[in-house]
Each structure stands twice: as structure tokens, then as C-alpha cells.
Amino acid sequence: MENEIRNAVSQFESLLRQQLQRQERMEQNAAAKDFANMETITVGLIDGDGIGPIIMEQAKRVLEKLVADEIKDGRVVLKQIDGLTIENRLALGKAVPDEVLAAIKTCDVLLKGPTTTPKGGTMESANVTLRRELDLYANVRPVAVPEEGIDWIFFRENTEGEYALGSKGVELPGKLTMDFKVTTDAGTRRIAKMAFDYARANGKTNVAIVTKANIMKKTDGMFSRIAHEVAAEYPEITADDWYIDIMTANLVNPAVRNKFQVFLLPNLYGDIITDEAAQIQGGVGTAGSANIGGQYAMFEAIHGSAPRKIEAGEGDYANPASILKAAELMLRHIAMTEKADRLAAALSVCMETERRVVVTGHQDGATCRAFTDYLLEKL
Ligand code: IPM
Ligand code: MG
């Protein structure tokens, strides 16, 4: 056991040094891309696995119609990126194979279908790898239920917390296991700044900072403290501290939930609560997700690859709404606001006001393709 302890301690030391280097790199970050003034925007399209290729096929049809003119005149290049499948990743033993990552790095933004993550083992989730490799530090997820006055937006830190080192834990075989959670100064400051900038630019008056700082004293304690330091630069916006447990209760409490506006959270809490929020909106199939960094941004459905749906032979009945919402967020991010608004309006007609073709996720509902045909008519 002495040997194992020594190995674990030296592994911990190297993690600590790597994370310190990451924090130092963050302090000297380059300026963010200005999409409004870019000549060419390359959009990478990644199918993923499970229901990924099915919903992505429909998302491509929608994009090809919305940006047809820009594709023709070369302002937008759609670039298919293959090879991010579970079979290929397992065969190569890589969460994101090198050639796939190289192809991804030639793009500016990505629209990505869900990718399967094997449980256990050491293979990292492709999402976690991409978020780290492309430094996509903000996970932004809007959720709205207009008839209830709910208009939420979540700013989830996307590169730290339990996730950064989630496949780097230590083990004393047969005795115990230990994972690590990391929060950095620069990493917290940049996500907090994005949340407050958003609040300011969109006339929001409150940001809820959600942690478990009473228990995770170092990491969440730091997150909360820095979030308040950033908040001090936005005197017109109030910042409240909440604990994640009571916040999950608040979201299912109709008497209080529509008072919340902007949420700022560390990675794991953000992961969990955004699924809850999406469910309140109508299901995880209805929410889109933006992973944003200074140089790259990746847009995806909030849900996974749904292997059970494929096994049940119901893949074609998957709901494309989530990936279409992601496409809307992507268009907004690259400053194509009018196109994003058109897509949002069509989605709202098809899913809320008219609902002539309804996807249930099962054979009693419409197929993914039939819903998209309907949406294309409304665009
Ligand atoms: C999400 C997903 C991912 C996460 C998985 C697929 C790694 O649940 O985007 O919320 O946990 O972040
Ligand atoms: Mg999740």
C-alpha cells in the first residue's frame, strides 16, 4: 500500500502543477473573435452517435435553407467532420481522435450531435475533451416557459469543477478512490464576467450565484467570492447566493421560479440543474446548449445519444428540437441575428402555437424528418 500511496501523491502533484499552468495560460488570453466582421465563417458539422446522425441530418437541412445565400457567396462554409463515433473512438482509444480534433480546429464554430460516453474505464467524454481542447469555458443554456413567465438563462462553468479531472482520480485498489475538483481564479472570473455582461446587455436585474459553498469550502467558496467581486462592477444588477439543493427545489416551485433570471454556477451543478430546467420547459429534447470560448464555440443538443431509443428501433422518432435550438444559438453567436430569429419564430409556431406535427420521441408521434418538413414550411 505504501507504494500505491506514493504513486497517488505524485499523480496529485502533477495534476496540481498542470492546473496551475492552465490558470496562468488563462490570464493571458487572446481577444475573442469578432464574427460580425469575419469574411468567412467555417461551420463544422459533427454527427456523433446514437440518434446524433438522425437529428443532425435534419439540422443540416434547416441550416442549408437558412444560410443558402451565404453558402453560395462563400461567407459561410459548412464542413462535415466524420470520425467522432463511439466505434472509431474506442478503436483508437481516444476520446477525440487526433485527425478529428485537427479538422475541428480548422472551423470557427461547430454544430454537434450527441456522442456516447462509456461508463467507467478511462475514456473521457468527447464533450469534456472538446470543451478543454477548445477552451469552451461557458456553457450557456436558455430555458423559457412563456405562459408561466419563466425566462431563464444558465451560465455554467464548462472547463473546471469535478469535470476537469474527472478521469484523473486516484485509487488505492480494494480500499478507496478519490476524485478531484478544481476551481481557478481566472476560470471563475471569466464565466462570471460573461454572465454579468449578458445580464447588463439584456436588461436583467438579478444574477443567482449557485454553489454548495457551505460544504465545498475551498472550491465553491472561491467561486462565490470571485463571482461577488465581479458583481461589484455591475452595481445595477443584484447578485444573490443560493445553495444548489434549495435551488433545485425552487425550480419546481411555481410560486417563486419565475423570479429567477440569470444563473451562474460551477460545472457539475450546472449540468444537473439545466436538465431539470429543460424538463420544466418540456423535456431535455427541447433545449439547446452553447459551449462558448474566445476562439471557438460548439453548439449541441442538451441530451445524450439515447442508445435505448436506437435499441428500441425508435431512432427516427427522435426530437430534433434540441439540436435546432442549438443551431439557433449558433446563428446568434455568429451575428446572424435575423436568421436566428426566423428559426426561433418557426420553432415557436411548430412547438407552441400551431403544433400540427408533434414529436413524442416514440412511434405514436411524428418522425424527426416529418417535423422538420413542417418546420421548413414555416421558415
Ligand atoms: C451535458 C452532458 C455532458 C455533461 C456529458 C455528455 C459529458 O450531460 O452537456 O450536459 O455532463 O456535461
Ligand atoms: Mg448534462
mmCIF file of C-alpha atoms and ligand atoms in Angstrom:
data_model
loop_
_atom_site.group_PDB
_atom_site.id
_atom_site.type_symbol
_atom_site.label_atom_id
_atom_site.label_comp_id
_atom_site.label_asym_id
_atom_site.label_seq_id
_atom_site.Cartn_x
_atom_site.Cartn_y
_atom_site.Cartn_z
ATOM 1 C CA MET A 1 0.000 0.000 0.000
ATOM 2 C CA GLU A 2 2.913 2.414 0.710
ATOM 3 C CA ASN A 3 3.868 2.262 -2.951
ATOM 4 C CA GLU A 4 0.336 2.998 -4.077
ATOM 5 C CA ILE A 5 0.092 5.952 -1.723
ATOM 6 C CA ARG A 6 3.319 7.371 -3.087
ATOM 7 C CA ASN A 7 2.078 6.956 -6.675
ATOM 8 C CA ALA A 8 -1.194 8.677 -5.819
ATOM 9 C CA VAL A 9 0.632 11.572 -4.171
ATOM 10 C CA SER A 10 2.908 12.066 -7.148
ATOM 11 C CA GLN A 11 -0.093 11.906 -9.500
ATOM 12 C CA PHE A 12 -1.734 14.592 -7.381
ATOM 13 C CA GLU A 13 1.355 16.758 -7.568
ATOM 14 C CA SER A 14 1.427 16.603 -11.338
ATOM 15 C CA LEU A 15 -2.288 17.453 -11.537
ATOM 16 C CA LEU A 16 -1.732 20.447 -9.305
ATOM 17 C CA ARG A 17 1.115 21.697 -11.499
ATOM 18 C CA GLN A 18 -0.875 21.192 -14.717
ATOM 19 C CA GLN A 19 -3.847 23.076 -13.332
ATOM 20 C CA LEU A 20 -1.627 25.908 -12.177
ATOM 21 C CA GLN A 21 -0.226 26.177 -15.711
ATOM 22 C CA ARG A 22 -3.743 26.232 -17.110
ATOM 23 C CA GLN A 23 -4.700 29.037 -14.732
ATOM 24 C CA GLU A 24 -1.621 31.002 -15.837
ATOM 25 C CA ARG A 25 -2.428 30.480 -19.532
ATOM 26 C CA MET A 26 -5.936 31.777 -18.935
ATOM 27 C CA GLU A 27 -4.565 35.007 -17.527
ATOM 28 C CA GLN A 28 -3.035 35.862 -20.924
ATOM 29 C CA ASN A 29 -5.952 35.036 -23.166
ATOM 30 C CA ALA A 30 -6.190 36.484 -26.667
ATOM 31 C CA ALA A 31 -9.119 38.686 -27.692
ATOM 32 C CA ALA A 32 -12.335 36.918 -28.706
ATOM 33 C CA LYS A 33 -13.272 36.511 -32.392
ATOM 34 C CA ASP A 34 -15.479 39.195 -33.879
ATOM 35 C CA PHE A 35 -17.890 37.244 -36.102
ATOM 36 C CA ALA A 36 -19.736 40.273 -37.428
ATOM 37 C CA ASN A 37 -16.582 41.330 -39.280
ATOM 38 C CA MET A 38 -15.264 37.994 -40.471
ATOM 39 C CA GLU A 39 -15.035 37.324 -44.194
ATOM 40 C CA THR A 40 -15.597 33.576 -43.978
ATOM 41 C CA ILE A 41 -17.126 31.574 -41.174
ATOM 42 C CA THR A 42 -16.448 27.848 -41.204
ATOM 43 C CA VAL A 43 -19.167 25.802 -39.517
ATOM 44 C CA GLY A 44 -18.110 22.260 -38.639
ATOM 45 C CA LEU A 45 -20.884 19.647 -38.618
ATOM 46 C CA ILE A 46 -20.330 16.620 -36.395
ATOM 47 C CA ASP A 47 -22.913 13.832 -36.385
ATOM 48 C CA GLY A 48 -21.930 11.961 -33.210
ATOM 49 C CA ASP A 49 -23.590 8.613 -32.483
ATOM 50 C CA GLY A 50 -26.889 7.059 -31.427
ATOM 51 C CA ILE A 51 -29.632 9.455 -32.513
ATOM 52 C CA GLY A 52 -26.917 12.020 -33.405
ATOM 53 C CA PRO A 53 -26.780 11.359 -37.171
ATOM 54 C CA ILE A 54 -30.598 11.303 -37.337
ATOM 55 C CA ILE A 55 -31.156 14.700 -35.735
ATOM 56 C CA MET A 56 -28.091 16.222 -37.416
ATOM 57 C CA GLU A 57 -29.357 15.259 -40.870
ATOM 58 C CA GLN A 58 -32.427 17.374 -40.198
ATOM 59 C CA ALA A 59 -30.442 20.223 -38.655
ATOM 60 C CA LYS A 60 -28.341 20.367 -41.842
ATOM 61 C CA ARG A 61 -31.456 20.679 -43.998
ATOM 62 C CA VAL A 62 -32.564 23.641 -41.898
ATOM 63 C CA LEU A 63 -29.151 25.331 -41.976
ATOM 64 C CA GLU A 64 -28.778 24.797 -45.717
ATOM 65 C CA LYS A 65 -32.049 26.608 -46.247
ATOM 66 C CA LEU A 66 -31.402 29.429 -43.767
ATOM 67 C CA VAL A 67 -27.889 30.283 -44.937
ATOM 68 C CA ALA A 68 -28.303 29.282 -48.593
ATOM 69 C CA ASP A 69 -27.185 32.698 -49.883
ATOM 70 C CA GLU A 70 -24.161 32.877 -47.598
ATOM 71 C CA ILE A 71 -23.118 29.368 -48.619
ATOM 72 C CA LYS A 72 -23.401 30.370 -52.270
ATOM 73 C CA ASP A 73 -21.291 33.511 -51.894
ATOM 74 C CA GLY A 74 -18.710 31.794 -49.671
ATOM 75 C CA ARG A 75 -19.361 33.748 -46.461
ATOM 76 C CA VAL A 76 -20.356 30.519 -44.740
ATOM 77 C CA VAL A 77 -18.642 27.192 -45.334
ATOM 78 C CA LEU A 78 -20.348 24.067 -43.988
ATOM 79 C CA LYS A 79 -17.736 21.426 -43.312
ATOM 80 C CA GLN A 80 -18.706 17.842 -42.496
ATOM 81 C CA ILE A 81 -16.408 16.275 -39.902
ATOM 82 C CA ASP A 82 -16.543 12.494 -39.677
ATOM 83 C CA GLY A 83 -14.999 10.064 -37.236
ATOM 84 C CA LEU A 84 -16.369 11.215 -33.894
ATOM 85 C CA THR A 85 -18.256 7.952 -33.429
ATOM 86 C CA ILE A 86 -18.065 5.654 -30.443
ATOM 87 C CA GLU A 87 -16.731 2.797 -32.633
ATOM 88 C CA ASN A 88 -13.878 4.896 -34.015
ATOM 89 C CA ARG A 89 -13.074 6.433 -30.646
ATOM 90 C CA LEU A 90 -12.931 3.051 -28.919
ATOM 91 C CA ALA A 91 -10.865 1.537 -31.750
ATOM 92 C CA LEU A 92 -8.311 4.356 -31.491
ATOM 93 C CA GLY A 93 -8.531 4.580 -27.711
ATOM 94 C CA LYS A 94 -9.058 8.344 -27.967
ATOM 95 C CA ALA A 95 -11.960 10.450 -26.720
ATOM 96 C CA VAL A 96 -11.416 12.675 -29.759
ATOM 97 C CA PRO A 97 -9.114 11.139 -32.415
ATOM 98 C CA ASP A 98 -6.218 13.388 -33.492
ATOM 99 C CA GLU A 99 -7.393 13.867 -37.105
ATOM 100 C CA VAL A 100 -10.873 14.734 -35.901
ATOM 101 C CA LEU A 101 -9.501 17.321 -33.498
ATOM 102 C CA ALA A 102 -7.276 18.768 -36.224
ATOM 103 C CA ALA A 103 -10.295 19.075 -38.562
ATOM 104 C CA ILE A 104 -12.343 20.674 -35.786
ATOM 105 C CA LYS A 105 -9.648 23.269 -35.207
ATOM 106 C CA THR A 106 -9.943 24.463 -38.810
ATOM 107 C CA CYS A 107 -13.522 25.574 -38.036
ATOM 108 C CA ASP A 108 -14.817 28.624 -36.196
ATOM 109 C CA VAL A 109 -17.992 27.141 -34.778
ATOM 110 C CA LEU A 110 -19.392 23.624 -34.547
ATOM 111 C CA LEU A 111 -22.813 22.079 -34.540
ATOM 112 C CA LYS A 112 -22.529 18.713 -32.884
ATOM 113 C CA GLY A 113 -24.797 15.737 -32.354
ATOM 114 C CA PRO A 114 -24.554 13.804 -29.059
ATOM 115 C CA THR A 115 -21.620 11.438 -28.517
ATOM 116 C CA THR A 116 -21.751 8.358 -26.297
ATOM 117 C CA THR A 117 -19.571 8.267 -23.204
ATOM 118 C CA PRO A 118 -18.648 4.806 -21.892
ATOM 119 C CA LYS A 119 -19.276 4.480 -18.154
ATOM 120 C CA GLY A 120 -16.200 3.578 -16.071
ATOM 121 C CA GLY A 121 -12.885 2.843 -17.807
ATOM 122 C CA THR A 122 -10.587 5.734 -18.523
ATOM 123 C CA MET A 123 -12.026 7.105 -21.756
ATOM 124 C CA GLU A 124 -13.017 10.701 -21.228
ATOM 125 C CA SER A 125 -16.278 12.073 -22.594
ATOM 126 C CA ALA A 126 -15.730 13.612 -26.048
ATOM 127 C CA ASN A 127 -17.608 16.655 -24.792
ATOM 128 C CA VAL A 128 -15.282 17.160 -21.882
ATOM 129 C CA THR A 129 -12.249 16.738 -24.166
ATOM 130 C CA LEU A 130 -13.562 19.218 -26.719
ATOM 131 C CA ARG A 131 -14.522 21.730 -24.061
ATOM 132 C CA ARG A 132 -10.992 21.549 -22.696
ATOM 133 C CA GLU A 133 -9.091 21.416 -26.025
ATOM 134 C CA LEU A 134 -11.065 24.323 -27.494
ATOM 135 C CA ASP A 135 -11.268 26.116 -24.131
ATOM 136 C CA LEU A 136 -15.061 26.400 -24.313
ATOM 137 C CA TYR A 137 -15.379 27.831 -20.856
ATOM 138 C CA ALA A 138 -19.021 28.867 -20.841
ATOM 139 C CA ASN A 139 -21.964 26.552 -21.192
ATOM 140 C CA VAL A 140 -24.948 28.749 -21.886
ATOM 141 C CA ARG A 141 -28.449 27.287 -21.799
ATOM 142 C CA PRO A 142 -31.631 29.329 -22.129
ATOM 143 C CA VAL A 143 -34.935 27.889 -20.932
ATOM 144 C CA ALA A 144 -38.313 29.578 -21.322
ATOM 145 C CA VAL A 145 -41.906 28.808 -20.430
ATOM 146 C CA PRO A 146 -43.658 31.948 -21.682
ATOM 147 C CA GLU A 147 -47.111 31.159 -20.279
ATOM 148 C CA GLU A 148 -45.580 30.960 -16.800
ATOM 149 C CA GLY A 149 -43.328 33.975 -17.203
ATOM 150 C CA ILE A 150 -40.215 31.795 -16.997
ATOM 151 C CA ASP A 151 -37.252 33.217 -18.893
ATOM 152 C CA TRP A 152 -34.067 31.695 -17.512
ATOM 153 C CA ILE A 153 -30.529 31.592 -18.776
ATOM 154 C CA PHE A 154 -27.850 29.425 -17.204
ATOM 155 C CA PHE A 155 -24.124 30.223 -17.315
ATOM 156 C CA ARG A 156 -22.431 27.004 -16.351
ATOM 157 C CA GLU A 157 -18.650 26.995 -15.973
ATOM 158 C CA ASN A 158 -17.587 24.389 -18.506
ATOM 159 C CA THR A 159 -13.915 23.528 -18.068
ATOM 160 C CA GLU A 160 -13.344 23.118 -14.329
ATOM 161 C CA GLY A 161 -15.022 21.723 -11.229
ATOM 162 C CA GLU A 162 -15.332 17.938 -10.998
ATOM 163 C CA TYR A 163 -15.105 17.653 -14.781
ATOM 164 C CA ALA A 164 -11.546 18.809 -15.475
ATOM 165 C CA LEU A 165 -10.049 15.934 -13.516
ATOM 166 C CA GLY A 166 -12.955 13.530 -13.657
ATOM 167 C CA SER A 167 -10.927 10.799 -15.357
ATOM 168 C CA LYS A 168 -7.758 11.525 -13.359
ATOM 169 C CA GLY A 169 -8.811 10.308 -9.929
ATOM 170 C CA VAL A 170 -6.632 8.112 -7.708
ATOM 171 C CA GLU A 171 -7.320 4.660 -6.354
ATOM 172 C CA LEU A 172 -5.922 2.521 -3.571
ATOM 173 C CA PRO A 173 -7.145 -0.760 -5.049
ATOM 174 C CA GLY A 174 -9.760 -2.533 -2.986
ATOM 175 C CA LYS A 175 -9.697 0.247 -0.394
ATOM 176 C CA LEU A 176 -10.708 3.663 -1.672
ATOM 177 C CA THR A 177 -10.999 6.006 -4.615
ATOM 178 C CA MET A 178 -10.670 9.783 -4.716
ATOM 179 C CA ASP A 179 -11.596 12.290 -7.448
ATOM 180 C CA PHE A 180 -10.567 15.930 -7.568
ATOM 181 C CA LYS A 181 -12.432 19.160 -8.084
ATOM 182 C CA VAL A 182 -10.679 22.315 -9.237
ATOM 183 C CA THR A 183 -11.682 25.989 -9.257
ATOM 184 C CA THR A 184 -9.315 28.681 -10.515
ATOM 185 C CA ASP A 185 -9.358 32.421 -10.125
ATOM 186 C CA ALA A 186 -9.163 33.203 -13.847
ATOM 187 C CA GLY A 187 -11.593 30.410 -14.734
ATOM 188 C CA THR A 188 -14.240 31.751 -12.367
ATOM 189 C CA ARG A 189 -13.720 35.382 -13.273
ATOM 190 C CA ARG A 190 -14.284 34.830 -16.991
ATOM 191 C CA ILE A 191 -17.544 32.886 -16.646
ATOM 192 C CA ALA A 192 -18.827 35.352 -14.030
ATOM 193 C CA LYS A 193 -17.994 38.227 -16.338
ATOM 194 C CA MET A 194 -19.881 36.598 -19.202
ATOM 195 C CA ALA A 195 -22.980 36.112 -17.030
ATOM 196 C CA PHE A 196 -22.977 39.701 -15.775
ATOM 197 C CA ASP A 197 -22.213 41.120 -19.236
ATOM 198 C CA TYR A 198 -25.182 39.177 -20.540
ATOM 199 C CA ALA A 199 -27.377 40.480 -17.716
ATOM 200 C CA ARG A 200 -26.316 44.062 -18.419
ATOM 201 C CA ALA A 201 -26.766 43.804 -22.182
ATOM 202 C CA ASN A 202 -30.199 42.222 -21.835
ATOM 203 C CA GLY A 203 -31.718 44.401 -19.122
ATOM 204 C CA LYS A 204 -31.677 41.660 -16.473
ATOM 205 C CA THR A 205 -31.636 42.838 -12.878
ATOM 206 C CA ASN A 206 -30.535 39.778 -10.940
ATOM 207 C CA VAL A 207 -27.947 37.008 -11.094
ATOM 208 C CA ALA A 208 -28.279 33.936 -8.861
ATOM 209 C CA ILE A 209 -24.881 32.518 -7.871
ATOM 210 C CA VAL A 210 -25.496 28.849 -7.117
ATOM 211 C CA THR A 211 -22.951 26.740 -5.219
ATOM 212 C CA LYS A 212 -22.614 24.465 -2.230
ATOM 213 C CA ALA A 213 -20.065 26.713 -0.576
ATOM 214 C CA ASN A 214 -21.170 25.680 2.907
ATOM 215 C CA ILE A 215 -19.737 22.218 2.209
ATOM 216 C CA MET A 216 -17.217 22.570 -0.654
ATOM 217 C CA LYS A 217 -15.486 25.337 1.188
ATOM 218 C CA LYS A 218 -12.372 25.794 -0.928
ATOM 219 C CA THR A 219 -13.654 25.384 -4.479
ATOM 220 C CA ASP A 220 -17.233 26.658 -4.233
ATOM 221 C CA GLY A 221 -16.155 29.168 -1.600
ATOM 222 C CA MET A 222 -13.765 30.677 -4.141
ATOM 223 C CA PHE A 223 -16.340 30.552 -6.922
ATOM 224 C CA SER A 224 -18.830 32.508 -4.842
ATOM 225 C CA ARG A 225 -16.274 35.043 -3.610
ATOM 226 C CA ILE A 226 -14.973 35.813 -7.101
ATOM 227 C CA ALA A 227 -18.486 35.949 -8.539
ATOM 228 C CA HIS A 228 -19.249 38.682 -5.975
ATOM 229 C CA GLU A 229 -16.049 40.547 -6.824
ATOM 230 C CA VAL A 230 -17.146 40.583 -10.451
ATOM 231 C CA ALA A 231 -20.708 41.540 -9.420
ATOM 232 C CA ALA A 232 -19.349 44.660 -7.726
ATOM 233 C CA GLU A 233 -18.533 46.013 -11.200
ATOM 234 C CA TYR A 234 -22.225 45.811 -12.141
ATOM 235 C CA PRO A 235 -23.923 47.888 -9.433
ATOM 236 C CA GLU A 236 -27.259 47.948 -11.273
ATOM 237 C CA ILE A 237 -27.536 44.150 -11.015
ATOM 238 C CA THR A 238 -28.207 42.367 -7.726
ATOM 239 C CA ALA A 239 -26.327 39.146 -7.020
ATOM 240 C CA ASP A 240 -27.743 36.543 -4.641
ATOM 241 C CA ASP A 241 -26.124 33.444 -3.204
ATOM 242 C CA TRP A 242 -28.061 30.196 -3.329
ATOM 243 C CA TYR A 243 -27.195 26.637 -2.477
ATOM 244 C CA ILE A 244 -27.755 24.106 -5.207
ATOM 245 C CA ASP A 245 -30.043 21.862 -3.162
ATOM 246 C CA ILE A 246 -32.614 24.538 -2.398
ATOM 247 C CA MET A 247 -32.303 25.888 -5.937
ATOM 248 C CA THR A 248 -33.343 22.519 -7.377
ATOM 249 C CA ALA A 249 -36.422 22.765 -5.129
ATOM 250 C CA ASN A 250 -37.093 26.358 -6.184
ATOM 251 C CA LEU A 251 -37.207 25.386 -9.829
ATOM 252 C CA VAL A 252 -40.152 23.079 -9.173
ATOM 253 C CA ASN A 253 -41.903 25.664 -7.021
ATOM 254 C CA PRO A 254 -44.300 27.625 -9.265
ATOM 255 C CA ALA A 255 -44.671 30.321 -6.597
ATOM 256 C CA VAL A 256 -41.068 31.508 -6.890
ATOM 257 C CA ARG A 257 -39.471 30.128 -10.019
ATOM 258 C CA ASN A 258 -40.389 32.841 -12.476
ATOM 259 C CA LYS A 259 -38.494 35.415 -10.395
ATOM 260 C CA PHE A 260 -35.127 33.973 -11.381
ATOM 261 C CA GLN A 261 -33.395 35.398 -14.438
ATOM 262 C CA VAL A 262 -29.699 34.614 -14.835
ATOM 263 C CA PHE A 263 -27.924 31.721 -13.097
ATOM 264 C CA LEU A 264 -24.184 31.422 -12.604
ATOM 265 C CA LEU A 265 -22.883 28.026 -11.486
ATOM 266 C CA PRO A 266 -19.893 25.719 -11.321
ATOM 267 C CA ASN A 267 -19.772 22.857 -13.787
ATOM 268 C CA LEU A 268 -21.482 19.878 -12.107
ATOM 269 C CA TYR A 269 -24.365 21.816 -10.553
ATOM 270 C CA GLY A 270 -24.912 23.491 -13.897
ATOM 271 C CA ASP A 271 -25.017 20.118 -15.612
ATOM 272 C CA ILE A 272 -27.656 18.773 -13.259
ATOM 273 C CA ILE A 273 -29.879 21.782 -12.923
ATOM 274 C CA THR A 274 -30.017 22.516 -16.656
ATOM 275 C CA ASP A 275 -31.531 19.068 -17.253
ATOM 276 C CA GLU A 276 -34.105 19.865 -14.592
ATOM 277 C CA ALA A 277 -34.789 23.241 -16.182
ATOM 278 C CA ALA A 278 -35.104 21.695 -19.642
ATOM 279 C CA GLN A 279 -37.594 19.193 -18.281
ATOM 280 C CA ILE A 280 -39.712 22.054 -16.929
ATOM 281 C CA GLN A 281 -39.690 23.543 -20.411
ATOM 282 C CA GLY A 282 -40.982 20.322 -21.939
ATOM 283 C CA GLY A 283 -38.140 17.806 -21.829
ATOM 284 C CA VAL A 284 -34.410 17.585 -22.468
ATOM 285 C CA GLY A 285 -35.284 17.149 -26.134
ATOM 286 C CA THR A 286 -36.400 20.773 -26.240
ATOM 287 C CA ALA A 287 -33.344 22.665 -25.023
ATOM 288 C CA GLY A 288 -30.205 23.770 -26.849
ATOM 289 C CA SER A 289 -26.772 24.265 -25.430
ATOM 290 C CA ALA A 290 -23.934 26.629 -26.354
ATOM 291 C CA ASN A 291 -20.315 25.945 -25.392
ATOM 292 C CA ILE A 292 -18.512 29.215 -25.840
ATOM 293 C CA GLY A 293 -14.859 30.188 -25.758
ATOM 294 C CA GLY A 294 -12.866 33.108 -27.117
ATOM 295 C CA GLN A 295 -11.774 31.365 -30.340
ATOM 296 C CA TYR A 296 -14.217 28.510 -30.832
ATOM 297 C CA ALA A 297 -17.802 27.747 -29.964
ATOM 298 C CA MET A 298 -19.705 24.487 -30.122
ATOM 299 C CA PHE A 299 -23.470 24.133 -30.183
ATOM 300 C CA GLU A 300 -25.254 20.945 -29.285
ATOM 301 C CA ALA A 301 -28.390 19.314 -28.008
ATOM 302 C CA ILE A 302 -28.599 19.224 -24.230
ATOM 303 C CA HIS A 303 -29.379 15.472 -24.239
ATOM 304 C CA GLY A 304 -27.255 12.370 -24.843
ATOM 305 C CA SER A 305 -27.118 9.897 -27.735
ATOM 306 C CA ALA A 306 -30.175 7.914 -26.483
ATOM 307 C CA PRO A 307 -28.859 4.367 -27.123
ATOM 308 C CA ARG A 308 -32.076 2.914 -25.662
ATOM 309 C CA LYS A 309 -34.098 4.695 -28.290
ATOM 310 C CA ILE A 310 -31.908 3.185 -31.037
ATOM 311 C CA GLU A 311 -32.203 -0.302 -29.489
ATOM 312 C CA ALA A 312 -35.983 0.065 -29.396
ATOM 313 C CA GLY A 313 -35.955 0.921 -33.113
ATOM 314 C CA GLU A 314 -37.310 4.387 -32.376
ATOM 315 C CA GLY A 315 -34.335 6.462 -33.561
ATOM 316 C CA ASP A 316 -36.308 8.032 -36.407
ATOM 317 C CA TYR A 317 -38.787 9.406 -33.876
ATOM 318 C CA ALA A 318 -36.138 11.410 -32.004
ATOM 319 C CA ASN A 319 -36.980 15.045 -31.396
ATOM 320 C CA PRO A 320 -34.789 17.416 -33.451
ATOM 321 C CA ALA A 321 -35.947 20.441 -31.422
ATOM 322 C CA SER A 322 -32.914 20.496 -29.160
ATOM 323 C CA ILE A 323 -30.344 20.463 -31.957
ATOM 324 C CA LEU A 324 -32.421 23.053 -33.841
ATOM 325 C CA LYS A 325 -32.383 25.305 -30.768
ATOM 326 C CA ALA A 326 -28.625 24.774 -30.735
ATOM 327 C CA ALA A 327 -28.495 25.856 -34.392
ATOM 328 C CA GLU A 328 -30.447 28.978 -33.439
ATOM 329 C CA LEU A 329 -27.926 29.774 -30.683
ATOM 330 C CA MET A 330 -25.115 29.249 -33.192
ATOM 331 C CA LEU A 331 -26.608 31.681 -35.707
ATOM 332 C CA ARG A 332 -26.957 34.255 -32.930
ATOM 333 C CA HIS A 333 -23.361 33.718 -31.885
ATOM 334 C CA ILE A 334 -22.042 34.350 -35.397
ATOM 335 C CA ALA A 335 -24.063 37.584 -35.550
ATOM 336 C CA MET A 336 -26.739 36.258 -37.947
ATOM 337 C CA THR A 337 -29.458 37.537 -35.668
ATOM 338 C CA GLU A 338 -32.196 37.826 -38.259
ATOM 339 C CA LYS A 339 -31.775 34.174 -39.283
ATOM 340 C CA ALA A 340 -31.711 33.075 -35.648
ATOM 341 C CA ASP A 341 -34.950 34.996 -35.060
ATOM 342 C CA ARG A 342 -36.572 33.319 -38.083
ATOM 343 C CA LEU A 343 -35.642 29.880 -36.798
ATOM 344 C CA ALA A 344 -36.853 30.729 -33.282
ATOM 345 C CA ALA A 345 -40.157 32.006 -34.649
ATOM 346 C CA ALA A 346 -40.698 28.872 -36.760
ATOM 347 C CA LEU A 347 -39.874 26.629 -33.794
ATOM 348 C CA SER A 348 -42.316 28.513 -31.646
ATOM 349 C CA VAL A 349 -45.126 28.115 -34.220
ATOM 350 C CA CYS A 350 -44.401 24.395 -34.678
ATOM 351 C CA MET A 351 -43.975 23.584 -30.999
ATOM 352 C CA GLU A 352 -46.211 26.017 -29.164
ATOM 353 C CA THR A 353 -48.893 27.834 -31.087
ATOM 354 C CA GLU A 354 -49.851 25.582 -34.009
ATOM 355 C CA ARG A 355 -48.434 22.130 -33.198
ATOM 356 C CA ARG A 356 -49.718 20.446 -36.335
ATOM 357 C CA VAL A 357 -46.919 17.824 -36.329
ATOM 358 C CA VAL A 358 -45.952 16.631 -32.875
ATOM 359 C CA VAL A 359 -42.875 14.596 -31.976
ATOM 360 C CA THR A 360 -43.260 12.472 -28.849
ATOM 361 C CA GLY A 361 -39.978 10.586 -29.125
ATOM 362 C CA HIS A 362 -41.920 7.355 -29.773
ATOM 363 C CA GLN A 363 -43.787 5.681 -32.599
ATOM 364 C CA ASP A 364 -47.046 7.313 -31.587
ATOM 365 C CA GLY A 365 -45.575 10.662 -32.630
ATOM 366 C CA ALA A 366 -44.201 12.170 -35.829
ATOM 367 C CA THR A 367 -40.737 11.335 -37.141
ATOM 368 C CA CYS A 368 -37.809 13.664 -36.871
ATOM 369 C CA ARG A 369 -37.964 14.184 -40.653
ATOM 370 C CA ALA A 370 -41.712 14.884 -40.727
ATOM 371 C CA PHE A 371 -41.344 17.527 -38.028
ATOM 372 C CA THR A 372 -38.506 19.141 -39.961
ATOM 373 C CA ASP A 373 -40.569 19.171 -43.184
ATOM 374 C CA TYR A 374 -43.215 21.064 -41.224
ATOM 375 C CA LEU A 375 -40.652 23.472 -39.792
ATOM 376 C CA LEU A 376 -39.121 24.132 -43.222
ATOM 377 C CA GLU A 377 -42.573 25.126 -44.455
ATOM 378 C CA LYS A 378 -42.795 27.723 -41.678
ATOM 379 C CA LEU A 379 -39.321 29.187 -42.114
HETATM 380 C C1 IPM B 1 -24.173 17.910 -20.903
HETATM 381 C C2 IPM B 1 -23.940 16.446 -20.852
HETATM 382 C C3 IPM B 1 -22.453 16.259 -20.761
HETATM 383 C C4 IPM B 1 -22.021 16.835 -19.443
HETATM 384 C C5 IPM B 1 -21.926 14.854 -20.890
HETATM 385 C C6 IPM B 1 -22.345 14.227 -22.172
HETATM 386 C C7 IPM B 1 -20.428 14.839 -20.729
HETATM 387 O O1 IPM B 1 -24.603 15.880 -19.791
HETATM 388 O O2 IPM B 1 -23.696 18.553 -21.841
HETATM 389 O O3 IPM B 1 -24.839 18.437 -20.015
HETATM 390 O O4 IPM B 1 -22.122 16.161 -18.434
HETATM 391 O O5 IPM B 1 -21.602 17.968 -19.447
HETATM 392 MG MG MG B 2 -25.899 17.188 -18.818
#
